[in-house]
Short mmCIF file of C-alpha atoms in Angstrom, two decimals:
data_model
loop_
_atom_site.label_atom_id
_atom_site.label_comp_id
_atom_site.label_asym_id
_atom_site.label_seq_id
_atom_site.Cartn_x
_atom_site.Cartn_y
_atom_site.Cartn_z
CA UNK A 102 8.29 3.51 1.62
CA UNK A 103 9.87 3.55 5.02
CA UNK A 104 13.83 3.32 4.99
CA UNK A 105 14.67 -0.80 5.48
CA UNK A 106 17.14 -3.59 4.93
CA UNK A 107 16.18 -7.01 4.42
CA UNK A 108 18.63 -9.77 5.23
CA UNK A 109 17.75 -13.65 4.13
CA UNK A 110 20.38 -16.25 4.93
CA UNK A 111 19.41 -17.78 1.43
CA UNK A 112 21.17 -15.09 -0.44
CA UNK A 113 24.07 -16.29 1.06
CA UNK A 114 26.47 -19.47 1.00
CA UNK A 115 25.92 -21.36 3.78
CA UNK A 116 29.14 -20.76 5.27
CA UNK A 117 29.03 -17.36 5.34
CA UNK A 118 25.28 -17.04 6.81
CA UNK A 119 25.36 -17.03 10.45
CA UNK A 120 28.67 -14.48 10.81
CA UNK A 121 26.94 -11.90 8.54
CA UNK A 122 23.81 -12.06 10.34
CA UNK A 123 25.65 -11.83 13.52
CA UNK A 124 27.56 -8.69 12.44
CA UNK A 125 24.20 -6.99 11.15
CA UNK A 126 22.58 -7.67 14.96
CA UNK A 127 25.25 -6.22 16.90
CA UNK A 128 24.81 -3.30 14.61
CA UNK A 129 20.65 -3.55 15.33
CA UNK A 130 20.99 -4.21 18.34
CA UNK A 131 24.21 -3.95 20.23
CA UNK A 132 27.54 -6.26 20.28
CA UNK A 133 26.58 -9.72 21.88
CA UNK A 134 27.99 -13.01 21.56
CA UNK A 135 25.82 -15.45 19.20
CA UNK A 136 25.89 -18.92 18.83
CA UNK A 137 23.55 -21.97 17.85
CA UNK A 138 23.73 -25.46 17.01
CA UNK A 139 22.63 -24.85 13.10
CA UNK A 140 25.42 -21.79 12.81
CA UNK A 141 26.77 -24.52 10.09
CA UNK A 142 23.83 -24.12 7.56
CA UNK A 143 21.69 -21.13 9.40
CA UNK A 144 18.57 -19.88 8.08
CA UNK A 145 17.29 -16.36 9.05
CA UNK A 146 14.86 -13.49 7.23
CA UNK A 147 15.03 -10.35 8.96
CA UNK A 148 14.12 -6.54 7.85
CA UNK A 149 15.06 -3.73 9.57
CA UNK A 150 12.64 -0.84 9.67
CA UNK A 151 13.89 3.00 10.57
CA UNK A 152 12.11 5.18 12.32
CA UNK A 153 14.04 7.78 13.17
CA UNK A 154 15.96 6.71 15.47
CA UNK A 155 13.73 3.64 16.67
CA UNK A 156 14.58 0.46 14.86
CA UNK A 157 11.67 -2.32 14.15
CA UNK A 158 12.10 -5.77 13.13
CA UNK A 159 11.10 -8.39 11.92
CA UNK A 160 12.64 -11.12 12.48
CA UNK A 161 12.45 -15.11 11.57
CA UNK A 162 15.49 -17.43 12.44
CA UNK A 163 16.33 -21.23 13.76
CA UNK A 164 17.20 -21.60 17.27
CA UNK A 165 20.70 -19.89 18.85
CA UNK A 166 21.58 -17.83 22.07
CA UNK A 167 22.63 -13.98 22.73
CA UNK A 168 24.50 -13.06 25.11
CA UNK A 169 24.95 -9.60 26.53
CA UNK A 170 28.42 -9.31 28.40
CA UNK A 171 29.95 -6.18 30.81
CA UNK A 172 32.71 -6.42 28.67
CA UNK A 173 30.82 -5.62 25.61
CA UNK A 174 28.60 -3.20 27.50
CA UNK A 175 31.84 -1.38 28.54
CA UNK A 176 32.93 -1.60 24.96
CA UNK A 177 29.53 -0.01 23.18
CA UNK A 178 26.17 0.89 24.95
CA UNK A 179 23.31 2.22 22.74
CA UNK A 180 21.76 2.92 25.79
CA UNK A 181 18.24 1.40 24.66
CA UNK A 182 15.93 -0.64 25.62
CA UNK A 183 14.78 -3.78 23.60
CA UNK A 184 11.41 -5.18 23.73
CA UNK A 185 10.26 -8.37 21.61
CA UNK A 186 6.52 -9.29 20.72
CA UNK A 187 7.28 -12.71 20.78
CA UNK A 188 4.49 -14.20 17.72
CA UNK A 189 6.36 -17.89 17.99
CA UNK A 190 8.85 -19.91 19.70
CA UNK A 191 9.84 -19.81 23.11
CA UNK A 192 12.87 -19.65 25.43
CA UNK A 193 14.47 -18.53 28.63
CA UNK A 194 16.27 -15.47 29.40
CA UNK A 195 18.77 -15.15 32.27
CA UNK A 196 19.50 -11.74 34.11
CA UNK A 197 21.46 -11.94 37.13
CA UNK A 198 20.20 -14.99 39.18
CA UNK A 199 16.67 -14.58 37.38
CA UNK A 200 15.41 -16.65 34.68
CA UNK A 201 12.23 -16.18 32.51
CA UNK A 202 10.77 -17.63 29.76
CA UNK A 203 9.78 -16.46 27.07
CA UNK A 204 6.50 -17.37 25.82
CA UNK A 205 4.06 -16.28 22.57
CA UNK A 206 1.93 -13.65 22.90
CA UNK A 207 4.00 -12.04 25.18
CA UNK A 208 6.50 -9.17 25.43
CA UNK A 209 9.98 -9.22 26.32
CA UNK A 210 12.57 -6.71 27.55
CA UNK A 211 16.04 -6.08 28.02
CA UNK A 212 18.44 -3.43 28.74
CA UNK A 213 21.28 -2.45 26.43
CA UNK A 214 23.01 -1.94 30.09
CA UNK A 215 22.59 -4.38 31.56
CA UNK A 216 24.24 -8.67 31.12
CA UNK A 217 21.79 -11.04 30.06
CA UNK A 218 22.03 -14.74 28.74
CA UNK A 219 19.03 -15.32 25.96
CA UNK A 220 18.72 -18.76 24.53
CA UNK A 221 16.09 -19.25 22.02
CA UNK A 222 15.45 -22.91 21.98
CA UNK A 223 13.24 -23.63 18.89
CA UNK A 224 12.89 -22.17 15.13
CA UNK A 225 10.88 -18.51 16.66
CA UNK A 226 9.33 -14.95 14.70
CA UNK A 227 9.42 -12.13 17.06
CA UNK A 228 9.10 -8.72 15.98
CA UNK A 229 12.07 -6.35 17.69
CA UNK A 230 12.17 -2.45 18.61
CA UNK A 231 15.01 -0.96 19.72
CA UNK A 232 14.04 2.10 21.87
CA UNK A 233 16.72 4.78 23.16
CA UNK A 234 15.64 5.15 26.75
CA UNK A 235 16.04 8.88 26.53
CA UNK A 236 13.12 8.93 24.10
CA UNK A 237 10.11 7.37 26.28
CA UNK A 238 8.17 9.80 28.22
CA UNK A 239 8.94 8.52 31.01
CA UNK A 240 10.99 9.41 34.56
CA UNK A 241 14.35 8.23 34.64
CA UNK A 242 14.78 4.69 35.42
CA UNK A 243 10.58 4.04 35.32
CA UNK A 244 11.26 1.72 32.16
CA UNK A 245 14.01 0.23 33.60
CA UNK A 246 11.30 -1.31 36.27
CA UNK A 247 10.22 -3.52 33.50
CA UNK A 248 13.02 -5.08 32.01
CA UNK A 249 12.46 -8.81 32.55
CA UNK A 250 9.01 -9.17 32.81
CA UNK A 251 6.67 -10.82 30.41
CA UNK A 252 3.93 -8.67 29.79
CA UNK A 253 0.65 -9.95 27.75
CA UNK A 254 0.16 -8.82 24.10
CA UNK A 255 -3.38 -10.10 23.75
CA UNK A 256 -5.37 -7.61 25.27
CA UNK A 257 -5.56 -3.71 26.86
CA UNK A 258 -1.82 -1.53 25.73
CA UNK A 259 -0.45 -4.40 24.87
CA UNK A 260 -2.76 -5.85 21.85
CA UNK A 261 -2.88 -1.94 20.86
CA UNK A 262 0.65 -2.03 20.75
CA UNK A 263 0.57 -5.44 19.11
CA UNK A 264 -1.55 -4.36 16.19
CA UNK A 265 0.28 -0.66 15.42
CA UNK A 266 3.67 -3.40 15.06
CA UNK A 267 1.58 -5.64 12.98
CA UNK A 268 0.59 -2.95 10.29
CA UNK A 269 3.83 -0.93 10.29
CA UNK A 270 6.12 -4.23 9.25
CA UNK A 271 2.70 -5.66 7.26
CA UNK A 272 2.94 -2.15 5.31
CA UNK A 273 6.15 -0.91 5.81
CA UNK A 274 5.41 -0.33 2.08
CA UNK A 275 2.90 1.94 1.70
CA UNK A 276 3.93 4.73 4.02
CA UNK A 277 6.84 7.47 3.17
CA UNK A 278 10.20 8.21 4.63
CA UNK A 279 8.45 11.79 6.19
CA UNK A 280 5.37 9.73 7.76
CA UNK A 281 8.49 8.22 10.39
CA UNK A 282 8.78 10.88 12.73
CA UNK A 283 5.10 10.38 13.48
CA UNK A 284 5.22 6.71 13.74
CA UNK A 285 8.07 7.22 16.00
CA UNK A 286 5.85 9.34 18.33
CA UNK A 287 3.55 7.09 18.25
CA UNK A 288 5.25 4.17 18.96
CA UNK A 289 7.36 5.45 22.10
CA UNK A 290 3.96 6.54 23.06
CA UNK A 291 2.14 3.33 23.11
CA UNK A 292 5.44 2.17 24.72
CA UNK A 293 5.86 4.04 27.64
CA UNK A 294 1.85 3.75 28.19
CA UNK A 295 1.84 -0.54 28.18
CA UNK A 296 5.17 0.23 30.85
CA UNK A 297 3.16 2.39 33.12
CA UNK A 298 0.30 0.46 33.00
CA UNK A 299 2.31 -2.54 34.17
CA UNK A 300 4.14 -0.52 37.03
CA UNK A 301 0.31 1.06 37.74
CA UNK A 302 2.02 4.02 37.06
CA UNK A 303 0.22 5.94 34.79
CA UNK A 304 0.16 9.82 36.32
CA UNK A 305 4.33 9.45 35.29
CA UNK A 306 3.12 9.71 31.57
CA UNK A 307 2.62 13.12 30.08
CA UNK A 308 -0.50 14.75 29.19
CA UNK A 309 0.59 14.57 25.62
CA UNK A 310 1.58 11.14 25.50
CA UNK A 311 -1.94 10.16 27.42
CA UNK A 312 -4.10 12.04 24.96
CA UNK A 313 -1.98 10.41 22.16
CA UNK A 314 -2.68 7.12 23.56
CA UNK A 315 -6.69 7.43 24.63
CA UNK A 316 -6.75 8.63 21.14
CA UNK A 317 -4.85 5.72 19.43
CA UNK A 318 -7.29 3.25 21.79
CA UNK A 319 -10.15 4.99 20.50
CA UNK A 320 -9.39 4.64 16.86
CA UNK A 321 -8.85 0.66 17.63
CA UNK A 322 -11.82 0.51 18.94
CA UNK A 323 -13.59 2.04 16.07
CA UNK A 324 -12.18 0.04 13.72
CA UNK A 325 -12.35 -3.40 15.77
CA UNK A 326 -16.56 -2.58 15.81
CA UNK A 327 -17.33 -0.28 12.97
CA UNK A 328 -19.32 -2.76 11.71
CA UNK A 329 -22.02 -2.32 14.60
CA UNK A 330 -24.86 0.46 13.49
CA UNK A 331 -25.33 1.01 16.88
CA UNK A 332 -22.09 2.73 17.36
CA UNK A 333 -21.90 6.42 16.81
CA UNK A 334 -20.19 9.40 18.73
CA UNK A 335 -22.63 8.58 21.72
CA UNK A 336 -21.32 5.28 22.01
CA UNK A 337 -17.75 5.78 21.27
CA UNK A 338 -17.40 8.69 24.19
CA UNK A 339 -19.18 6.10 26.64
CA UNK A 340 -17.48 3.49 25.81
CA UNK A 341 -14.30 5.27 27.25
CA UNK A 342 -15.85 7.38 29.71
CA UNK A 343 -14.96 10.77 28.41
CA UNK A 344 -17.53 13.32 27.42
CA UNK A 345 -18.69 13.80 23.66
CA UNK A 346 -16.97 17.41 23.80
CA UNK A 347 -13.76 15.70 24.96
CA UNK A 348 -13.95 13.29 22.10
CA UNK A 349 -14.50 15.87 19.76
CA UNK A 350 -11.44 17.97 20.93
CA UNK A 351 -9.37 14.92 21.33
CA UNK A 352 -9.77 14.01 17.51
CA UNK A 353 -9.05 17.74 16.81
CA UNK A 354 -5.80 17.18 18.47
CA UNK A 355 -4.76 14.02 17.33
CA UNK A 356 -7.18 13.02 14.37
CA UNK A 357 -5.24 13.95 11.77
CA UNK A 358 -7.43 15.72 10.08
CA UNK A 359 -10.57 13.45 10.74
CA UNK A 360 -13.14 14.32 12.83
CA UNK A 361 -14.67 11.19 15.03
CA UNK A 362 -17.93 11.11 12.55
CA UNK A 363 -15.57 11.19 9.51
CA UNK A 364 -13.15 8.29 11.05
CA UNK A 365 -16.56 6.08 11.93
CA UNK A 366 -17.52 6.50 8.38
CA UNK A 367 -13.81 5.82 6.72
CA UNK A 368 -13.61 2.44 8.44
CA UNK A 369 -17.20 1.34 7.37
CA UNK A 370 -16.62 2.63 3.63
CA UNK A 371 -13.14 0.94 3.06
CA UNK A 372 -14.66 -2.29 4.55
CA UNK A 373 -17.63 -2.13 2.03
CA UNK A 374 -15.64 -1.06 -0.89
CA UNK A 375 -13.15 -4.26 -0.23
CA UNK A 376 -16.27 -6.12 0.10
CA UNK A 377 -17.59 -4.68 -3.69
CA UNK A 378 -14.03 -5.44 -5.13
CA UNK A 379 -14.21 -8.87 -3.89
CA UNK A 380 -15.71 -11.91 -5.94
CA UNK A 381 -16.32 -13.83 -2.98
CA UNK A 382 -19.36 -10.89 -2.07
CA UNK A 383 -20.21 -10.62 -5.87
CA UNK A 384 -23.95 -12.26 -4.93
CA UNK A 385 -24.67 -9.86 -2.21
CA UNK A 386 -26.95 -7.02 -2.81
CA UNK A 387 -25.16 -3.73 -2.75
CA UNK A 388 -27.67 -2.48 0.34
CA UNK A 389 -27.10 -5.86 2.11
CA UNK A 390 -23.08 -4.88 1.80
CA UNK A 391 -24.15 -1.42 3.37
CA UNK A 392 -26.30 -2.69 6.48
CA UNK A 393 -23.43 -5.01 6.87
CA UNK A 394 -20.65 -2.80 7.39
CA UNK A 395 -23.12 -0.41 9.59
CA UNK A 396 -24.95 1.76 7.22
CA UNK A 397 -28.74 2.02 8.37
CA UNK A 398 -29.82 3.44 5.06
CA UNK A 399 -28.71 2.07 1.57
CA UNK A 400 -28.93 6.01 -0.10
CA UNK A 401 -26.99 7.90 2.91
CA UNK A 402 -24.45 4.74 1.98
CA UNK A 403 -24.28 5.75 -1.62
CA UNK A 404 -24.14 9.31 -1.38
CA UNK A 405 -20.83 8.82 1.01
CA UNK A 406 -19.67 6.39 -0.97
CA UNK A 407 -19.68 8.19 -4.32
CA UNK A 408 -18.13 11.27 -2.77
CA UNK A 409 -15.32 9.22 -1.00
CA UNK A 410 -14.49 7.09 -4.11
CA UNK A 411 -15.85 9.05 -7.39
CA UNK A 412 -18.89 6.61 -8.55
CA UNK A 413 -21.76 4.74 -7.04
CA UNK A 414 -21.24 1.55 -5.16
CA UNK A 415 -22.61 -0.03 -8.58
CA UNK A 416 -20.29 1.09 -10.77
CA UNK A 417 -17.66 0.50 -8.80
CA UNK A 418 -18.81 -3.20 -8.48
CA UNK A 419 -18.87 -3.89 -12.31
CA UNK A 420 -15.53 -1.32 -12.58
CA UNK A 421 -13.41 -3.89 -10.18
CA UNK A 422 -11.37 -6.16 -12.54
CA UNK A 423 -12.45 -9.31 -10.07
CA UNK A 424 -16.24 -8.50 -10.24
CA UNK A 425 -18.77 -9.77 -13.04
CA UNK A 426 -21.51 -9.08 -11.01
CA UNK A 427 -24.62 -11.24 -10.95
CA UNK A 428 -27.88 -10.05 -12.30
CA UNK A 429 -29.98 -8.47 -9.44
CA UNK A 430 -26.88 -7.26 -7.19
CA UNK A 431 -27.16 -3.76 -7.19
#
């Protein structure tokens, strides 16, 4: 799994709870002032995901404030940025003489550089990355453009970004330590690509980091409407306006490994195999599973199937330790 810390105020004695938690987000994050109303008998659950050298949390807590000093920026700058997909709660944050709230379903950014006054007025779940600026692939001082704005997370960069946040903290778990590096990549990429999209700045990006994140739009795509068996290569090219030879040598590029057909038909037969494996679909004809998850024909479906996984679609049904499978379902 990926290198992380998990901190839960339960663990601790009361007393102790908010101090500790304090000390381990100065280290996260960068030295700020804390304090809340419930410091007496705080309750917090926060992990702390490495990637490299790009931090992701998770983080759960009761209401408090931060509070981002010139003092303590004299005394230690990361020199990062900080951007929060804010999943619940709300609150304002104060830069200078501007205020903003902060609102779900939205990001939020600071500066390690810069003062700011955050106070987090009911029980919120964010998930935080801590980005050195020197990493994005951006100009110097593009990102810093964005720091205070809310920016959407429910559609275009920002539910991509969303979703890649959602599955590395989700399953944190089932990736290893050398898979980080690449998950670092991508995440400064899909970073720096929701930032230029906001400033309308997207020739600053670099070729790289554009392919990486047509390519990582793509594959969201695919999976959000694998299901459709209208959607092949065709589709998937028009549907970003690039040429089918441009889709094929993107995937070359950035595919790991998989080639756009192969990636169509991974999504489809990992949705049909959870579908086999699960007793709520025992009654449902094995072919009727297929033509659901976008397989026109029921034998292409188990010919891919049985080289993908070892045995027919059948077998595997009656094999799954939650399947009895009805008379007739094959």
């Amino acid at each position: 799994m990926l290198p992380e810390r998990t901190f839960r105020s339960a663990d601790l004695p009361p007393a102790d709870r908010f101090e500790c938690w304090r000390a381990l987000m100065s280290e996260t994050h960068a030295p700020m002032d804390m304090w809340s109303d419930h410091a007496a008998d705080f309750w917090v659950n926060q992990r702390t995901i490495a990637l490299g050298e790009i931090t992701v949390y998770p983080l759960e807590c009761q209401p408090l404030t931060f509070r981002r000093t010139r003092k303590l920026i004299g005394r230690s700058d990361p020199d990062a940025l900080h951007i929060s997909l804010v999943k619940r709660g709300s609150g304002v944050v104060t830069q200078g003489r501007d205020s903003v709230a902060r609102k779900e379903f939205e990001y939020h950014t600071t500066d390690t550089s810069l003062p700011f006054v955050s106070a987090l007025q009911e029980p919120f779940e964010i998930i935080g990355v801590e980005v050195p600026k020197a990493l994005l692939p951006l100009p110097p001082g593009t990102a810093r453009r964005i720091v205070g704005r809310n920016i959407p997370a429910r559609g275009g960069m920002g539910a991509l970004l969303a979703t890649f946040l959602d599955q590395v903290t989700r399953e944190s778990h089932s990736y290893q330590p050398a898979d980080a590096p690449r998950l670092s990549t991508v995440l400064t990429d899909l970073v720096a690509a929701l930032f230029a999209g906001v400033l309308d700045a997207d020739r600053s990006l670099t070729p790289e980091t554009r392919q990486r994140t047509l390519a990582l739009r793509i594959m969201a795509f695919v999976r959000n409407n694998a299901d459709d068996p209208q959607l092949d290569i065709r589709a998937i090219a028009a549907a970003h306006h690039i040429s089918v030879s441009y889709l094929h040598r993107l995937f070359q590029r950035e595919g790991n490994g998989a080639t756009v057909a192969s990636f169509l038909q991974q999504q489809r037969l990992a949705r049909a195999r959870q579908d086999l494996a699960d007793p709520a679909h025992r009654g449902v004809p094995v072919h009727v599973i297929a033509a659901r998850r976008g397989f026109s024909h029921a034998s292409a479906f188990g010919r891919a199937f049985r080289e993908a996984y070892g045995v027919p679609p059948g077998a595997f049904r009656r094999q799954s330790p939650a399947s009895d499978a009805a008379p007739g379902t094959e």
